Tab-separated table of C-alpha atoms in Angstrom:
chain	number	residue	atom	x	y	z
A	1	UNK	CA	10.185	-99.321	111.991
A	2	UNK	CA	8.594	-102.598	112.961
A	3	UNK	CA	6.198	-104.976	111.280
A	4	UNK	CA	4.541	-108.255	112.145
A	5	UNK	CA	3.312	-111.029	109.892
A	6	UNK	CA	0.988	-113.705	111.189
A	7	UNK	CA	0.666	-116.626	108.834
A	8	UNK	CA	-2.871	-117.908	108.573
A	9	UNK	CA	-5.835	-115.721	109.363
A	10	UNK	CA	-7.666	-118.836	110.561
A	11	UNK	CA	-6.243	-121.940	112.214
A	12	UNK	CA	-8.403	-124.922	113.086
A	13	UNK	CA	-7.275	-127.722	115.399
A	14	UNK	CA	-9.005	-130.540	117.200
A	15	UNK	CA	-9.479	-130.416	120.930
A	16	UNK	CA	-6.406	-131.967	122.540
A	17	UNK	CA	-4.193	-131.350	119.530
A	18	UNK	CA	-1.124	-129.136	119.301
A	19	UNK	CA	-1.721	-125.453	118.685
A	20	UNK	CA	0.833	-123.595	116.566
A	21	UNK	CA	0.305	-119.970	115.634
A	22	UNK	CA	3.022	-118.405	113.543
A	23	UNK	CA	4.467	-114.936	113.913
A	24	UNK	CA	7.368	-113.350	112.082
A	25	UNK	CA	8.567	-109.867	112.781
A	26	UNK	CA	10.755	-107.183	111.343
A	27	UNK	CA	12.541	-104.707	113.540
A	28	UNK	CA	15.494	-102.399	113.102
A	29	UNK	CA	16.333	-102.671	116.800
A	30	UNK	CA	16.208	-105.562	119.284
A	31	UNK	CA	12.501	-106.213	119.598
A	32	UNK	CA	10.163	-106.755	122.465
A	33	UNK	CA	7.591	-109.333	121.377
A	34	UNK	CA	4.141	-110.051	122.725
A	35	UNK	CA	1.246	-112.400	122.198
A	36	UNK	CA	-2.245	-111.265	123.130
A	37	UNK	CA	-5.604	-113.005	123.099
A	38	UNK	CA	-8.877	-111.261	122.402
A	39	UNK	CA	-12.365	-112.584	122.996
A	40	UNK	CA	-15.304	-110.996	121.128
A	41	UNK	CA	-15.962	-107.378	122.063
A	42	UNK	CA	-13.301	-107.399	124.715
A	43	UNK	CA	-9.884	-105.883	125.179
A	44	UNK	CA	-6.617	-107.725	124.911
A	45	UNK	CA	-5.151	-110.055	127.473
A	46	UNK	CA	-1.426	-110.647	127.566
A	47	UNK	CA	-0.476	-114.293	127.067
A	48	UNK	CA	3.286	-113.892	127.202
A	49	UNK	CA	6.136	-111.643	126.241
A	50	UNK	CA	9.784	-111.661	125.325
A	51	UNK	CA	11.986	-108.737	126.252
A	52	UNK	CA	15.453	-110.083	127.047
A	53	UNK	CA	16.972	-113.223	128.490
A	54	UNK	CA	15.587	-116.706	128.006
A	55	UNK	CA	14.289	-117.181	124.485
A	56	UNK	CA	11.643	-119.723	125.463
A	57	UNK	CA	8.958	-117.936	127.375
A	58	UNK	CA	6.014	-119.469	129.148
A	59	UNK	CA	2.734	-117.719	129.515
A	60	UNK	CA	-0.709	-118.191	130.920
A	61	UNK	CA	-3.110	-120.996	130.059
A	62	UNK	CA	-0.335	-123.351	129.000
A	63	UNK	CA	0.945	-121.266	126.107
A	64	UNK	CA	4.586	-120.744	125.317
A	65	UNK	CA	6.618	-119.103	122.575
A	66	UNK	CA	10.205	-119.182	121.445
A	67	UNK	CA	12.110	-116.171	120.206
A	68	UNK	CA	14.340	-117.150	117.295
A	69	UNK	CA	16.417	-114.217	116.195
A	70	UNK	CA	17.928	-116.020	113.204
A	71	UNK	CA	14.455	-116.756	111.875
A	72	UNK	CA	12.886	-113.493	113.116
A	73	UNK	CA	10.102	-115.600	114.520
A	74	UNK	CA	8.069	-115.791	117.711
A	75	UNK	CA	5.657	-118.666	117.203
A	76	UNK	CA	3.037	-119.454	119.824
A	77	UNK	CA	2.387	-123.042	120.872
A	78	UNK	CA	0.247	-125.018	123.250
A	79	UNK	CA	0.593	-128.801	123.575
A	80	UNK	CA	-3.086	-129.571	123.957
A	81	UNK	CA	-5.891	-127.349	122.744
A	82	UNK	CA	-8.943	-126.694	124.859
A	83	UNK	CA	-12.308	-125.457	123.690
A	84	UNK	CA	-11.829	-122.305	125.749
A	85	UNK	CA	-8.778	-121.434	123.631
A	86	UNK	CA	-11.014	-120.436	120.729
A	87	UNK	CA	-10.356	-116.723	120.244
A	88	UNK	CA	-8.411	-114.185	118.211
A	89	UNK	CA	-4.667	-114.107	118.788
A	90	UNK	CA	-2.424	-111.174	118.036
A	91	UNK	CA	1.337	-111.037	117.849
A	92	UNK	CA	2.832	-107.616	118.497
A	93	UNK	CA	6.235	-105.984	118.482
A	94	UNK	CA	7.725	-102.955	120.124
A	95	UNK	CA	11.067	-101.603	119.084
A	96	UNK	CA	12.610	-101.505	122.537
A	97	UNK	CA	11.391	-98.040	123.435
A	98	UNK	CA	8.177	-96.850	124.965
A	99	UNK	CA	6.322	-96.602	121.681
A	100	UNK	CA	2.965	-98.078	120.853
A	101	UNK	CA	2.769	-101.665	119.712
A	102	UNK	CA	2.667	-102.801	116.108
A	103	UNK	CA	0.240	-105.679	115.714
A	104	UNK	CA	-0.070	-108.484	113.250
A	105	UNK	CA	-3.397	-108.995	111.502
A	106	UNK	CA	-4.415	-111.660	113.966
A	107	UNK	CA	-5.154	-115.359	113.785
A	108	UNK	CA	-8.573	-116.732	114.568
A	109	UNK	CA	-8.152	-120.025	116.402
A	110	UNK	CA	-10.948	-122.530	115.971
A	111	UNK	CA	-11.134	-125.591	118.175
A	112	UNK	CA	-12.984	-128.578	116.747
A	113	UNK	CA	-14.633	-130.901	119.274
B	1	UNK	CA	-1.060	-107.128	136.393
B	2	UNK	CA	-2.018	-103.498	136.298
B	3	UNK	CA	-5.577	-102.510	135.501
B	4	UNK	CA	-6.683	-100.146	132.767
B	5	UNK	CA	-10.343	-99.220	132.774
B	6	UNK	CA	-12.135	-97.840	129.761
B	7	UNK	CA	-15.546	-96.193	129.772
B	8	UNK	CA	-18.055	-96.531	128.264
B	9	UNK	CA	-17.869	-100.072	126.956
B	10	UNK	CA	-20.314	-99.221	124.206
B	11	UNK	CA	-21.993	-96.077	122.922
B	12	UNK	CA	-24.417	-95.208	120.170
B	13	UNK	CA	-24.525	-91.631	118.960
B	14	UNK	CA	-26.123	-89.635	116.211
B	15	UNK	CA	-24.154	-88.474	113.241
B	16	UNK	CA	-22.674	-85.023	113.847
B	17	UNK	CA	-22.428	-85.324	117.611
B	18	UNK	CA	-19.288	-85.809	119.698
B	19	UNK	CA	-18.436	-88.728	121.936
B	20	UNK	CA	-15.877	-88.880	124.734
B	21	UNK	CA	-14.151	-92.096	125.762
B	22	UNK	CA	-12.221	-92.320	129.023
B	23	UNK	CA	-9.185	-94.446	129.770
B	24	UNK	CA	-7.993	-94.735	133.349
B	25	UNK	CA	-5.024	-96.488	134.878
B	26	UNK	CA	-6.434	-97.673	138.191
B	27	UNK	CA	-3.386	-98.743	140.135
B	28	UNK	CA	-0.438	-97.063	138.505
B	29	UNK	CA	0.535	-93.764	137.003
B	30	UNK	CA	0.830	-93.572	133.247
B	31	UNK	CA	2.713	-90.734	131.663
B	32	UNK	CA	1.980	-92.272	128.307
B	33	UNK	CA	-1.149	-93.946	127.049
B	34	UNK	CA	-1.967	-95.245	123.603
B	35	UNK	CA	-5.172	-95.238	121.609
B	36	UNK	CA	-5.904	-97.932	119.058
B	37	UNK	CA	-8.713	-98.492	116.611
B	38	UNK	CA	-9.947	-101.877	115.486
B	39	UNK	CA	-12.279	-102.471	112.574
B	40	UNK	CA	-14.383	-105.654	112.532
B	41	UNK	CA	-12.287	-108.759	112.086
B	42	UNK	CA	-9.147	-106.695	111.664
B	43	UNK	CA	-6.099	-105.887	113.698
B	44	UNK	CA	-5.455	-102.975	115.994
B	45	UNK	CA	-4.043	-99.842	114.473
B	46	UNK	CA	-2.256	-97.310	116.624
B	47	UNK	CA	-4.000	-93.964	116.342
B	48	UNK	CA	-2.073	-91.777	118.731
B	49	UNK	CA	0.192	-91.581	121.727
B	50	UNK	CA	-1.217	-89.615	124.613
B	51	UNK	CA	1.359	-87.789	126.726
B	52	UNK	CA	0.529	-86.417	130.145
B	53	UNK	CA	0.754	-82.658	130.193
B	54	UNK	CA	1.576	-82.256	126.529
B	55	UNK	CA	0.091	-82.685	123.086
B	56	UNK	CA	-0.682	-86.093	121.742
B	57	UNK	CA	1.332	-87.569	118.908
B	58	UNK	CA	-0.819	-88.813	116.059
B	59	UNK	CA	-0.003	-91.528	113.581
B	60	UNK	CA	0.059	-90.701	109.913
B	61	UNK	CA	-3.407	-90.475	108.441
B	62	UNK	CA	-5.202	-89.876	111.737
B	63	UNK	CA	-7.075	-86.577	111.866
B	64	UNK	CA	-6.072	-84.830	115.053
B	65	UNK	CA	-8.975	-82.391	114.811
B	66	UNK	CA	-11.455	-85.253	114.660
B	67	UNK	CA	-9.889	-87.396	117.356
B	68	UNK	CA	-9.092	-85.075	120.229
B	69	UNK	CA	-6.909	-86.512	122.959
B	70	UNK	CA	-6.459	-85.040	126.397
B	71	UNK	CA	-4.136	-86.462	129.030
B	72	UNK	CA	-4.613	-84.075	131.912
B	73	UNK	CA	-3.501	-86.367	134.721
B	74	UNK	CA	-1.265	-89.367	135.261
B	75	UNK	CA	-4.254	-91.685	135.463
B	76	UNK	CA	-6.658	-90.392	132.847
B	77	UNK	CA	-6.604	-89.959	129.094
B	78	UNK	CA	-9.665	-89.120	127.035
B	79	UNK	CA	-10.420	-89.560	123.368
B	80	UNK	CA	-13.155	-87.376	121.918
B	81	UNK	CA	-14.537	-88.248	118.514
B	82	UNK	CA	-15.841	-84.952	117.198
B	83	UNK	CA	-18.619	-84.578	114.639
B	84	UNK	CA	-18.907	-88.313	114.414
B	85	UNK	CA	-19.916	-89.978	111.166
B	86	UNK	CA	-20.910	-93.580	110.465
B	87	UNK	CA	-17.420	-94.335	109.147
B	88	UNK	CA	-16.081	-93.557	112.632
B	89	UNK	CA	-17.960	-96.565	113.943
B	90	UNK	CA	-15.348	-98.905	115.304
B	91	UNK	CA	-13.870	-100.518	118.397
B	92	UNK	CA	-11.529	-98.168	120.243
B	93	UNK	CA	-9.019	-99.545	122.762
B	94	UNK	CA	-6.585	-97.756	125.014
B	95	UNK	CA	-3.475	-99.094	126.664
B	96	UNK	CA	-0.966	-97.998	129.248
B	97	UNK	CA	2.150	-99.471	130.733
B	98	UNK	CA	5.867	-99.347	130.195
B	99	UNK	CA	8.249	-100.610	127.560
B	100	UNK	CA	8.055	-104.131	128.903
B	101	UNK	CA	4.318	-104.521	129.024
B	102	UNK	CA	1.131	-102.903	127.815
B	103	UNK	CA	-2.142	-103.246	129.673
B	104	UNK	CA	-5.305	-102.785	127.678
B	105	UNK	CA	-8.681	-101.427	128.533
B	106	UNK	CA	-11.743	-103.471	127.703
B	107	UNK	CA	-12.483	-101.368	124.647
B	108	UNK	CA	-15.336	-99.119	123.553
B	109	UNK	CA	-17.693	-100.091	120.757
B	110	UNK	CA	-18.773	-96.862	119.024
B	111	UNK	CA	-21.714	-96.963	116.666
B	112	UNK	CA	-22.654	-93.789	114.817
B	113	UNK	CA	-26.141	-93.771	113.342
């Protein structure tokens, strides 16, 4: 079984500042990890994913995340926040098979002007 | 990336009636699709796995007689909420893909009055 913990239901940063959204996972098998963004009343858009290989993965809109097995973490970062980054962010895990995703509770990112 | 289309994007129905939501994979064939439910300001919860040509697999606590899933072709899965009640009001999202990636529909906002 898998689980995901996202620390901080709300994160507020100033425009231009570093964005750090935390995600820790639990999985009994090598995990596939994902970050999604959701705007109000819309579906989910994939930001980036880790399946195998390089542990630092780059995604769209300047986001990146690093898979750290020893820490069971997959934190999402962006060097410089933009107002358009304000949204809900979900970390998700899949246990290597073709099962549905297990999502964290989400982090609402607020960008202060 | 692949496109998953969900219809309708929003629906209002009277209590006791049934509502059908369609999920289509537009440019790929999906033997498996997933249905999620999202309550306001909460995360996505996997409801069921829809398998083409066979019965859906429901997560624990999901009433299979209330949430009927049909996956009659490789590009279409439907979720029918039967005898809807106000507590069924929610945001329903489908996804399709493979083990490495999941593509999401735009979601359906169901309001039962």
